[in-house]
Short mmCIF file of C-alpha atoms and ligand atoms in Angstrom, two decimals:
data_model
loop_
_atom_site.label_atom_id
_atom_site.label_comp_id
_atom_site.label_asym_id
_atom_site.label_seq_id
_atom_site.Cartn_x
_atom_site.Cartn_y
_atom_site.Cartn_z
CA MET A 1 18.07 34.76 -200.53
CA GLN A 2 19.68 37.54 -198.80
CA PRO A 3 18.55 38.02 -194.99
CA PRO A 4 17.17 41.73 -194.84
CA PHE A 5 19.99 42.56 -192.18
CA SER A 6 23.62 41.54 -191.95
CA ARG A 7 24.79 40.16 -188.87
CA GLU A 8 26.93 43.21 -188.00
CA ARG A 9 23.70 45.30 -188.83
CA LEU A 10 21.86 43.01 -186.36
CA ASN A 11 24.32 43.34 -183.65
CA ARG A 12 24.41 47.14 -184.11
CA GLU A 13 20.52 47.27 -183.69
CA LEU A 14 20.41 45.26 -180.59
CA SER A 15 23.19 47.04 -178.72
CA ASN A 16 21.40 50.58 -179.74
CA LEU A 17 18.26 48.90 -178.25
CA VAL A 18 20.02 47.85 -175.00
CA GLU A 19 21.44 51.30 -174.81
CA ARG A 20 18.32 53.22 -175.45
CA SER A 21 16.72 50.93 -172.64
CA ARG A 22 19.28 52.02 -170.31
CA ASP A 23 18.63 55.75 -171.10
CA ARG A 24 16.45 57.27 -167.99
CA GLN A 25 14.74 60.50 -167.60
CA LEU A 26 13.88 62.30 -164.89
CA ARG A 27 12.09 65.83 -164.38
CA LEU A 28 13.40 67.79 -161.27
CA ALA A 29 11.99 70.98 -160.11
CA VAL A 30 13.60 73.09 -157.55
CA THR A 31 10.97 74.79 -155.22
CA GLY A 32 11.07 77.30 -152.38
CA LEU A 33 9.80 80.71 -151.53
CA SER A 34 11.35 83.81 -152.84
CA GLN A 35 15.13 84.25 -152.17
CA ALA A 36 15.14 80.79 -150.69
CA GLY A 37 18.31 79.93 -153.01
CA LYS A 38 16.60 78.14 -155.88
CA THR A 39 18.56 79.69 -158.69
CA ALA A 40 21.76 79.30 -156.66
CA PHE A 41 20.88 75.58 -156.15
CA LEU A 42 20.42 74.84 -159.75
CA THR A 43 23.10 76.70 -160.91
CA SER A 44 25.55 74.78 -158.45
CA LEU A 45 23.58 71.46 -159.53
CA VAL A 46 24.63 72.11 -163.17
CA ASN A 47 27.94 73.07 -162.51
CA GLN A 48 28.60 70.26 -160.02
CA LEU A 49 27.14 67.43 -162.58
CA ARG A 50 29.32 69.25 -165.71
CA HIS A 51 32.33 68.86 -163.56
CA ALA A 52 31.56 65.50 -161.81
CA GLY A 53 34.43 63.56 -163.51
CA VAL A 54 37.32 65.90 -162.75
CA GLU A 55 36.93 69.11 -160.26
CA ALA A 56 33.56 68.64 -158.58
CA GLN A 57 33.93 67.39 -154.74
CA LEU A 58 31.05 64.87 -154.74
CA ASP A 59 32.06 62.24 -152.21
CA LEU A 60 28.56 61.77 -150.78
CA LEU A 61 27.34 60.60 -154.21
CA PRO A 62 28.38 57.00 -155.05
CA ALA A 63 28.39 57.23 -158.54
CA ALA A 64 30.86 60.17 -158.47
CA ARG A 65 33.08 58.76 -155.56
CA GLU A 66 33.50 55.30 -157.44
CA GLY A 67 34.29 57.40 -160.57
CA ARG A 68 31.43 56.16 -162.71
CA LEU A 69 29.79 59.38 -163.15
CA LEU A 70 31.51 60.98 -166.29
CA GLY A 71 29.97 64.29 -166.56
CA ALA A 72 27.07 66.05 -168.37
CA GLN A 73 26.29 68.27 -171.26
CA ARG A 74 23.46 70.47 -172.03
CA LEU A 75 20.89 69.49 -174.41
CA ASN A 76 18.18 71.42 -176.37
CA GLN A 77 15.20 71.22 -174.16
CA PRO A 78 11.89 69.67 -175.27
CA ASP A 79 9.59 72.40 -174.08
CA LEU A 80 10.33 75.38 -176.77
CA GLY A 81 7.62 77.74 -174.95
CA ILE A 82 9.97 77.72 -171.90
CA PRO A 83 13.05 80.00 -171.57
CA ARG A 84 16.08 78.20 -171.15
CA PHE A 85 17.39 78.26 -167.38
CA PRO A 86 20.30 81.27 -167.66
CA TYR A 87 23.28 78.97 -166.49
CA ASP A 88 25.79 81.03 -168.31
CA PRO A 89 24.75 84.34 -166.96
CA ALA A 90 24.48 83.09 -163.66
CA MET A 91 28.23 81.49 -163.71
CA SER A 92 29.55 84.84 -165.42
CA ALA A 93 27.91 86.77 -162.11
CA LEU A 94 29.98 84.08 -159.95
CA ARG A 95 33.34 84.33 -162.04
CA ALA A 96 33.23 88.29 -162.09
CA ASP A 97 35.52 90.33 -159.94
CA PRO A 98 34.16 90.90 -157.42
CA PRO A 99 31.96 87.78 -157.67
CA ARG A 100 28.29 88.34 -157.66
CA TRP A 101 25.07 86.28 -157.06
CA PRO A 102 22.89 85.35 -159.76
CA GLU A 103 20.10 87.80 -160.43
CA PRO A 104 16.44 86.99 -159.00
CA THR A 105 14.15 85.10 -161.12
CA ARG A 106 11.27 86.59 -163.02
CA GLY A 107 9.56 83.81 -164.59
CA ILE A 108 9.85 79.84 -165.24
CA SER A 109 12.88 78.28 -167.09
CA GLU A 110 14.01 74.93 -167.91
CA LEU A 111 17.41 73.21 -168.65
CA ARG A 112 18.10 69.63 -169.82
CA LEU A 113 21.10 67.93 -169.17
CA GLN A 114 22.40 64.40 -170.19
CA LEU A 115 24.53 62.82 -167.70
CA ARG A 116 26.99 60.18 -168.89
CA TYR A 117 27.68 57.24 -166.27
CA ARG A 118 29.05 53.92 -166.17
CA PRO A 119 26.32 51.41 -164.80
CA ALA A 120 27.50 49.85 -161.31
CA GLN A 121 26.39 46.19 -162.27
CA ARG A 122 27.58 44.92 -165.39
CA GLY A 123 25.95 42.17 -167.20
CA TRP A 124 26.28 40.96 -171.00
CA LEU A 125 23.15 43.28 -171.79
CA THR A 126 24.65 46.30 -169.93
CA PRO A 127 26.09 48.86 -172.09
CA GLU A 128 29.62 50.39 -171.51
CA ILE A 129 28.10 53.86 -170.98
CA ALA A 130 24.42 54.82 -169.96
CA HIS A 131 22.54 58.34 -170.03
CA LEU A 132 20.39 59.90 -167.78
CA THR A 133 18.18 62.80 -169.32
CA LEU A 134 17.47 65.22 -166.62
CA ASP A 135 15.12 68.27 -167.15
CA ILE A 136 15.43 70.77 -164.45
CA PHE A 137 13.03 73.64 -163.78
CA ASP A 138 13.46 76.92 -161.87
CA TYR A 139 10.37 79.09 -161.07
CA PRO A 140 9.46 82.00 -158.82
CA GLY A 141 8.67 81.13 -155.40
CA GLU A 142 5.89 83.26 -155.38
CA TRP A 143 3.93 81.11 -157.80
CA LEU A 144 3.75 78.42 -155.31
CA LEU A 145 1.84 80.28 -152.72
CA ASP A 146 -1.17 80.53 -155.09
CA LEU A 147 -2.02 76.78 -154.86
CA PRO A 148 -4.04 77.38 -151.54
CA LEU A 149 -5.96 80.16 -153.24
CA LEU A 150 -7.80 77.17 -155.27
CA GLN A 151 -9.50 75.99 -152.40
CA HIS A 152 -11.27 79.18 -151.75
CA ASP A 153 -14.09 81.25 -152.93
CA PHE A 154 -13.74 84.91 -153.02
CA ASP A 155 -15.28 85.17 -149.61
CA SER A 156 -13.55 82.66 -148.04
CA TRP A 157 -10.13 84.05 -149.56
CA CYS A 158 -10.96 87.44 -147.87
CA ALA A 159 -11.54 85.70 -144.63
CA THR A 160 -8.15 84.22 -144.64
CA GLN A 161 -6.57 87.42 -145.72
CA SER A 162 -8.45 89.33 -143.11
CA GLN A 163 -6.60 87.04 -140.32
CA ALA A 164 -4.59 88.99 -137.91
CA HIS A 165 -1.21 89.94 -139.31
CA GLY A 166 1.67 91.31 -137.14
CA GLU A 167 2.31 94.93 -136.59
CA GLN A 168 5.28 95.20 -138.97
CA ARG A 169 3.37 93.63 -141.81
CA GLN A 170 0.46 95.72 -141.54
CA ALA A 171 2.55 99.00 -141.46
CA LEU A 172 3.64 98.26 -145.10
CA PHE A 173 0.02 97.85 -146.16
CA ARG A 174 -1.05 101.12 -144.79
CA ASP A 175 -1.88 103.02 -147.98
CA TRP A 176 -3.99 99.99 -149.16
CA ILE A 177 -5.82 99.54 -145.49
CA ASP A 178 -6.89 103.35 -145.36
CA GLY A 179 -7.89 103.28 -149.20
CA VAL A 180 -9.92 100.30 -148.86
CA ALA A 181 -11.73 101.50 -145.70
CA LYS A 182 -13.43 103.93 -147.85
CA LEU A 183 -14.83 101.72 -150.32
CA ASP A 184 -18.57 100.80 -150.62
CA PRO A 185 -18.65 97.33 -151.97
CA THR A 186 -22.05 97.57 -152.93
CA ALA A 187 -21.57 100.51 -155.24
CA GLU A 188 -21.29 100.37 -158.85
CA ALA A 189 -17.31 99.53 -159.48
CA ASP A 190 -15.10 102.47 -160.48
CA GLU A 191 -12.36 101.14 -162.59
CA THR A 192 -9.89 103.76 -161.76
CA GLN A 193 -10.45 103.53 -158.05
CA LEU A 194 -10.03 99.60 -158.11
CA ALA A 195 -6.92 99.99 -160.16
CA GLU A 196 -5.36 102.53 -157.61
CA LEU A 197 -6.22 100.18 -154.86
CA ALA A 198 -5.02 97.08 -156.41
CA THR A 199 -1.88 98.76 -157.24
CA ALA A 200 -1.75 99.90 -153.38
CA TYR A 201 -2.18 96.15 -152.60
CA ALA A 202 0.46 95.00 -154.89
CA GLU A 203 2.88 97.83 -153.42
CA GLY A 204 2.21 96.27 -149.92
CA LEU A 205 3.19 92.70 -151.12
CA LYS A 206 6.08 94.15 -152.75
CA ARG A 207 6.91 95.99 -149.53
CA ALA A 208 6.56 93.00 -147.42
CA LYS A 209 8.60 90.72 -149.64
CA ALA A 210 11.41 93.44 -149.72
CA ALA A 211 11.24 93.36 -145.71
CA GLY A 212 11.64 89.61 -145.71
CA PHE A 213 8.15 88.45 -145.37
CA SER A 214 6.96 85.00 -147.19
CA ASP A 215 3.16 84.75 -146.80
CA LEU A 216 2.19 86.87 -149.84
CA GLN A 217 -0.75 86.19 -152.08
CA PRO A 218 -1.64 86.43 -154.83
CA GLY A 219 1.79 85.49 -156.17
CA ARG A 220 1.59 87.17 -159.56
CA PHE A 221 1.32 90.65 -158.09
CA LEU A 222 4.88 90.45 -157.30
CA LEU A 223 5.89 89.30 -160.58
CA PRO A 224 3.25 90.26 -163.05
CA GLY A 225 5.47 89.91 -166.27
CA GLU A 226 3.36 90.52 -169.45
CA LEU A 227 0.11 90.72 -167.09
CA GLU A 228 1.40 94.07 -165.65
CA GLY A 229 -1.69 96.42 -165.49
CA ALA A 230 -4.23 93.83 -166.88
CA PRO A 231 -7.62 93.89 -165.02
CA VAL A 232 -6.99 90.03 -164.09
CA LEU A 233 -4.63 91.39 -161.47
CA GLN A 234 -6.70 94.19 -160.33
CA PHE A 235 -8.38 92.82 -157.51
CA PHE A 236 -7.76 92.57 -153.61
CA PRO A 237 -9.47 90.97 -150.73
CA LEU A 238 -12.31 92.95 -149.04
CA PRO A 239 -11.39 93.11 -145.31
CA GLN A 240 -13.94 91.38 -143.04
CA ALA A 241 -14.70 94.54 -141.13
CA LEU A 242 -15.55 96.15 -144.28
CA LEU A 243 -18.00 93.30 -145.01
CA ASP A 244 -19.37 93.56 -141.65
CA LYS A 245 -19.66 97.42 -141.91
CA PHE A 246 -22.26 96.87 -144.86
CA ALA A 247 -23.70 93.93 -143.21
CA LEU A 248 -23.07 91.83 -146.19
CA THR A 249 -24.52 88.77 -145.52
CA ASP A 250 -24.18 85.65 -148.18
CA ALA A 251 -27.47 86.44 -149.57
CA LYS A 252 -27.16 90.13 -149.89
CA ARG A 253 -23.74 89.61 -151.54
CA HIS A 254 -24.95 87.20 -154.36
CA ALA A 255 -27.79 89.55 -154.97
CA LEU A 256 -25.49 92.68 -155.90
CA PRO A 257 -25.14 93.30 -159.47
CA ASP A 258 -22.14 92.13 -161.68
CA THR A 259 -21.23 95.77 -162.01
CA SER A 260 -20.77 96.20 -158.20
CA VAL A 261 -17.51 96.34 -156.66
CA TYR A 262 -17.86 93.29 -154.84
CA ALA A 263 -19.02 91.17 -157.90
CA THR A 264 -16.38 92.82 -159.79
CA LEU A 265 -13.43 91.93 -157.59
CA ALA A 266 -14.97 88.35 -156.94
CA ALA A 267 -15.13 87.62 -161.04
CA ARG A 268 -11.36 88.89 -161.13
CA PHE A 269 -10.43 86.58 -158.37
CA ARG A 270 -12.34 83.43 -159.96
CA HIS A 271 -10.64 84.50 -163.41
CA TYR A 272 -7.20 84.48 -161.64
CA GLN A 273 -7.73 81.15 -160.20
CA GLN A 274 -8.71 79.38 -163.55
CA HIS A 275 -6.31 81.28 -165.87
CA ILE A 276 -3.24 81.95 -163.89
CA VAL A 277 -2.99 79.55 -161.22
CA LYS A 278 -4.45 76.27 -162.68
CA PRO A 279 -2.54 76.31 -165.78
CA PHE A 280 0.73 76.65 -163.86
CA TYR A 281 -0.04 73.54 -161.96
CA ARG A 282 -1.68 71.44 -164.87
CA GLU A 283 1.07 72.28 -167.09
CA HIS A 284 4.30 72.04 -164.96
CA PHE A 285 3.85 71.08 -161.49
CA ARG A 286 2.13 67.71 -161.94
CA ARG A 287 4.60 66.49 -164.50
CA PHE A 288 7.53 66.75 -162.19
CA ASP A 289 9.13 63.55 -161.00
CA ARG A 290 11.07 64.70 -158.07
CA GLN A 291 11.41 68.20 -156.18
CA ILE A 292 13.50 69.74 -153.80
CA VAL A 293 11.94 72.31 -151.47
CA LEU A 294 14.41 74.96 -150.35
CA VAL A 295 14.06 76.93 -147.17
CA ASP A 296 15.96 79.83 -145.79
CA VAL A 297 15.46 78.79 -142.26
CA LEU A 298 18.66 80.92 -141.21
CA GLY A 299 17.49 84.06 -143.02
CA ALA A 300 14.06 83.75 -141.07
CA LEU A 301 15.90 83.19 -137.90
CA ASN A 302 17.88 86.41 -138.50
CA ALA A 303 15.05 88.11 -139.29
CA GLY A 304 13.01 87.86 -136.01
CA PRO A 305 10.01 86.47 -134.50
CA GLU A 306 7.13 88.11 -136.94
CA ARG A 307 9.16 87.00 -140.28
CA PHE A 308 9.93 83.73 -138.43
CA GLU A 309 6.08 83.11 -137.79
CA ASP A 310 5.42 84.26 -141.23
CA LEU A 311 7.62 81.86 -142.92
CA SER A 312 5.98 78.97 -140.97
CA ASN A 313 2.61 80.10 -142.15
CA ALA A 314 3.89 80.22 -145.87
CA LEU A 315 5.58 76.93 -145.65
CA ARG A 316 2.53 75.34 -144.35
CA GLN A 317 0.49 76.44 -147.35
CA LEU A 318 3.42 75.87 -149.88
CA MET A 319 3.53 72.25 -148.29
CA GLN A 320 -0.03 71.88 -149.61
CA SER A 321 1.31 71.51 -153.16
CA PHE A 322 2.82 68.16 -151.91
CA ASP A 323 0.08 66.79 -150.09
CA TYR A 324 -1.17 63.66 -152.10
CA GLY A 325 -3.60 62.33 -149.76
CA LYS A 326 -6.70 61.01 -151.67
CA ARG A 327 -8.92 64.18 -150.56
CA SER A 328 -6.19 66.64 -151.10
CA LEU A 329 -6.85 69.40 -153.40
CA LEU A 330 -3.80 68.87 -155.56
CA THR A 331 -4.71 65.26 -155.99
CA ARG A 332 -8.30 65.96 -157.06
CA LEU A 333 -7.35 68.56 -159.48
CA PHE A 334 -4.24 67.56 -160.94
CA ALA A 335 -3.27 63.85 -159.77
CA PRO A 336 0.42 64.42 -159.56
CA LYS A 337 2.90 61.70 -159.42
CA ILE A 338 5.86 62.77 -157.47
CA ASP A 339 7.89 59.70 -156.18
CA ARG A 340 10.70 61.51 -154.10
CA LEU A 341 11.06 64.79 -152.15
CA ALA A 342 14.09 66.26 -150.52
CA ILE A 343 13.70 69.46 -148.14
CA ALA A 344 16.70 71.46 -147.77
CA ALA A 345 17.71 74.39 -145.19
CA THR A 346 19.88 76.39 -147.62
CA LYS A 347 22.79 78.85 -146.87
CA ALA A 348 24.50 76.55 -144.34
CA ASP A 349 27.64 78.12 -144.78
CA HIS A 350 26.24 81.02 -142.70
CA VAL A 351 26.67 78.66 -139.54
CA THR A 352 29.61 76.92 -138.28
CA PRO A 353 29.61 73.29 -139.23
CA ASP A 354 28.82 72.09 -135.56
CA GLN A 355 25.37 73.95 -135.88
CA HIS A 356 24.27 72.03 -139.29
CA GLN A 357 22.57 69.22 -137.13
CA SER A 358 20.55 71.65 -135.30
CA VAL A 359 19.50 73.56 -138.58
CA VAL A 360 18.24 70.11 -139.93
CA HIS A 361 16.17 69.49 -136.55
CA LEU A 362 14.61 73.16 -136.76
CA LEU A 363 13.60 72.72 -140.29
CA GLU A 364 12.16 69.32 -139.40
CA ALA A 365 10.36 71.11 -136.40
CA LEU A 366 8.99 73.81 -138.81
CA LEU A 367 7.66 71.31 -140.96
CA ALA A 368 6.58 68.77 -138.58
CA GLU A 369 2.95 68.36 -139.66
CA PRO A 370 3.08 68.28 -143.49
CA LEU A 371 6.30 66.01 -143.19
CA LYS A 372 4.03 63.40 -141.06
CA ASP A 373 1.27 63.64 -143.61
CA LEU A 374 3.87 63.05 -146.49
CA ARG A 375 5.29 59.96 -144.52
CA PHE A 376 2.04 58.72 -143.96
CA ALA A 377 0.91 59.15 -147.51
CA GLY A 378 4.17 57.02 -148.46
CA VAL A 379 6.09 59.76 -150.15
CA PRO A 380 9.85 59.13 -149.50
CA VAL A 381 11.09 62.63 -148.11
CA LYS A 382 14.59 63.50 -146.68
CA ALA A 383 15.73 66.71 -144.84
CA LEU A 384 19.13 68.07 -144.86
CA SER A 385 20.86 71.40 -144.53
CA LEU A 386 23.31 72.47 -147.58
CA ALA A 387 25.18 75.49 -149.05
CA SER A 388 24.42 75.41 -153.03
CA ILE A 389 27.53 77.97 -153.45
CA ARG A 390 29.68 78.15 -150.14
CA ALA A 391 30.70 81.65 -149.44
CA THR A 392 32.40 81.26 -146.08
CA GLN A 393 35.38 79.46 -144.80
CA THR A 394 35.36 77.75 -141.34
CA ARG A 395 38.17 78.95 -139.05
CA GLU A 396 39.12 78.21 -135.51
CA VAL A 397 39.85 81.10 -132.97
CA SER A 398 41.32 80.51 -129.49
CA GLU A 399 39.76 82.03 -126.53
CA ASN A 400 40.95 81.54 -122.97
CA GLY A 401 42.33 78.19 -123.97
CA SER A 402 39.32 76.78 -125.89
CA ARG A 403 38.87 76.65 -129.33
CA ILE A 404 35.72 78.42 -131.01
CA PRO A 405 34.47 77.60 -134.52
CA ALA A 406 34.12 80.97 -136.49
CA LEU A 407 33.55 81.89 -140.22
CA PHE A 408 35.42 84.10 -142.46
CA GLY A 409 34.00 85.82 -145.47
CA THR A 410 33.57 88.91 -147.36
CA THR A 411 30.42 90.76 -146.71
CA LEU A 412 28.51 92.13 -149.80
CA SER A 413 29.91 95.48 -149.31
CA GLY A 414 33.44 94.18 -149.34
CA GLU A 415 34.76 94.05 -146.08
CA GLU A 416 36.38 90.69 -144.71
CA VAL A 417 34.87 89.54 -141.37
CA LEU A 418 35.34 86.99 -138.88
CA ASP A 419 32.06 86.01 -137.80
CA PHE A 420 30.37 84.32 -134.74
CA PRO A 421 26.99 83.58 -135.93
CA GLY A 422 25.72 81.97 -132.54
CA GLU A 423 23.81 78.86 -131.88
CA VAL A 424 20.97 77.46 -134.01
CA PRO A 425 18.06 76.34 -131.73
CA SER A 426 17.30 72.65 -132.72
CA HIS A 427 13.44 73.33 -132.00
CA LEU A 428 11.12 76.31 -132.80
CA PRO A 429 12.45 79.25 -130.90
CA GLY A 430 10.48 80.46 -127.97
CA GLU A 431 10.30 83.87 -126.50
CA ASP A 432 13.58 83.20 -124.61
CA PHE A 433 15.57 82.81 -127.76
CA TRP A 434 14.21 85.99 -129.42
CA ARG A 435 14.92 88.15 -126.28
CA ARG A 436 18.30 87.04 -126.21
CA GLN A 437 18.60 87.73 -130.08
CA GLY A 438 21.26 84.85 -130.10
CA PHE A 439 21.77 84.64 -133.76
CA ASP A 440 23.00 87.33 -135.99
CA PHE A 441 24.90 86.87 -139.38
CA ALA A 442 26.15 88.98 -142.13
CA SER A 443 25.19 88.32 -145.94
CA PHE A 444 28.41 87.00 -147.62
CA ARG A 445 29.77 87.82 -151.13
CA PRO A 446 30.26 84.39 -153.08
CA LEU A 447 34.00 83.47 -152.90
CA PRO A 448 36.46 84.14 -155.85
CA MET A 449 36.37 80.73 -157.88
CA SER A 450 39.57 78.95 -157.47
CA SER A 451 38.41 75.86 -159.72
CA ALA A 452 35.86 75.11 -162.47
CA ALA A 453 33.43 73.44 -159.59
CA LEU A 454 31.68 75.57 -157.18
CA PRO A 455 32.75 75.20 -153.51
CA HIS A 456 29.38 73.66 -151.87
CA ILE A 457 28.25 71.89 -148.57
CA ARG A 458 26.29 68.56 -149.10
CA MET A 459 24.98 69.46 -152.51
CA ASP A 460 26.53 65.69 -153.27
CA ALA A 461 24.05 64.51 -150.62
CA ALA A 462 21.02 66.23 -152.36
CA ILE A 463 22.16 65.02 -155.63
CA ASP A 464 22.42 61.37 -154.41
CA TRP A 465 18.89 61.58 -152.77
CA LEU A 466 17.15 63.19 -155.98
CA MET A 467 18.91 61.00 -158.57
CA GLY A 468 21.57 58.58 -157.13
CA ASP A 469 19.15 55.60 -157.70
CA LYS A 470 19.04 56.44 -161.44
CA LEU A 471 22.70 56.22 -161.67
CA VAL A 472 23.50 52.58 -160.70
N1 GTP B 1 26.09 82.46 -148.20
C1 GTP B 1 24.93 81.83 -149.26
N2 GTP B 1 24.31 82.56 -149.61
C2 GTP B 1 23.35 81.91 -150.60
C3 GTP B 1 23.39 80.48 -151.00
N3 GTP B 1 22.38 80.31 -151.96
C4 GTP B 1 21.88 81.56 -152.14
N4 GTP B 1 22.22 82.61 -151.39
C5 GTP B 1 21.98 84.04 -151.07
O1 GTP B 1 20.43 84.08 -151.19
C6 GTP B 1 20.09 84.87 -152.44
C7 GTP B 1 18.97 84.66 -152.95
O2 GTP B 1 19.31 83.21 -153.75
P1 GTP B 1 18.58 82.95 -155.14
O3 GTP B 1 19.02 81.59 -155.74
O4 GTP B 1 18.39 83.74 -156.09
O5 GTP B 1 17.13 82.56 -154.66
P2 GTP B 1 15.58 82.12 -155.45
O6 GTP B 1 14.96 81.19 -154.60
O7 GTP B 1 16.05 81.75 -156.79
O8 GTP B 1 15.05 83.40 -155.09
P3 GTP B 1 13.82 84.12 -156.41
O9 GTP B 1 14.59 83.97 -157.74
O10 GTP B 1 13.79 85.49 -156.00
O11 GTP B 1 12.62 83.48 -156.10
C8 GTP B 1 21.44 85.04 -153.11
O12 GTP B 1 21.40 86.25 -153.97
C9 GTP B 1 22.35 84.93 -152.08
O13 GTP B 1 22.70 86.19 -151.39
C10 GTP B 1 24.30 79.94 -150.35
O14 GTP B 1 24.66 78.51 -150.81
N5 GTP B 1 25.36 80.47 -149.58
MG1 MG B 2 15.39 82.49 -158.74
#
């Protein structure tokens, strides 16, 4: 009787099986507030991995240093409902003459890469070549700030939003502040009036974003996409002073008719929570295996004390997205499963290399509480500083016999400059630092590309932490 399979066929099947068993998968999300450098990081990540075998400088990644990482190719992504990460347009911008930064992101996008590598340990069952399938996600930073909104009802959310903001930020909301002060929360809701006030609130948020503020809720007001003009986005917090003026105690509020201003805004807030915020966490966030949180610490330092304080508030809220303690909101609602986290200060090419360690210390100081909680919860987390796409070159300048490090780059307006950005404090800056205004940098244009791989600082260290253990 003929055996069902020939010996060759059996061997082939067996080696396919082994090959498949070596194939690994990872879902990686790049996270961070608006303009933190997520798209630049993702573009550089894809670029470095694609050129890992040849041009890319990845000495801090053992698989690349040992010549085992052979490169990466793009595959069709599994989630057909999510747009593809625009890698080619980003690279075209960086390759343009003069080079440009990739466009800001307006929605979520995904890219699937297949990495080919030679396993480090060879046994008789180990295939010659193994694969790691990497799904990477980019989404606007604003969406993340909506998680904390889930732990509130409309009243407690109004209370958090009424907390004192600095003068500079208040000034940006002036139209809304003046308009809302005239509102009667107990009156019958007037759709046109609510739409106008909601627009004024959204305009305030947009102005605050443009002025470098980070603590901006609700996030979708900034990037409404297809929800532009929809009633679900036509709400805003009622200032505590207004609620006090109408002596709206809990009992009184809840006795108001559904058609009142108060009840209409509260219903829209609940709808936003259920239909906008929750689906994002349920469908995307909780399925990521690993995340990197990017923070533009240097940008905030450059922008002064009010912005820096605002970044610190926003980060505290953002980090709740990683609080996996048993009683945390995230765990209760979505049971996430992240097993590794990196926290990176971006744009490190804005300071000279001798300052990089201080940047990491400052980042750790800024995130001291959440980092402590994460480590306590047993989530492995690493803090580092990096430049996804290095835009400056380090130079040394002689002055009075000593050599001072400096940066050379081209500003966004095309001017070549030699920059002395100053010292980065290694702890949270106090009044003294702000009084001296000891830190100042220009924004630089990307360097013209001289090789297929983008220049970077410590992208290889970040890649190693995020996926090095899968490449052994
Ligand atoms: N010098 C330098 N600038 C950078 C680097 N990465 C980002 N930038 C600057 O920061 C800006 C924002 O970077 P993005 O990658 O678009 O930031 P994002 O987090 O994706 O921003 P949103 O899409 O708006 O949420 C860029 O346009 C650059 O000006 C870097 O490695 N070095
Ligand atoms: Mg982006």
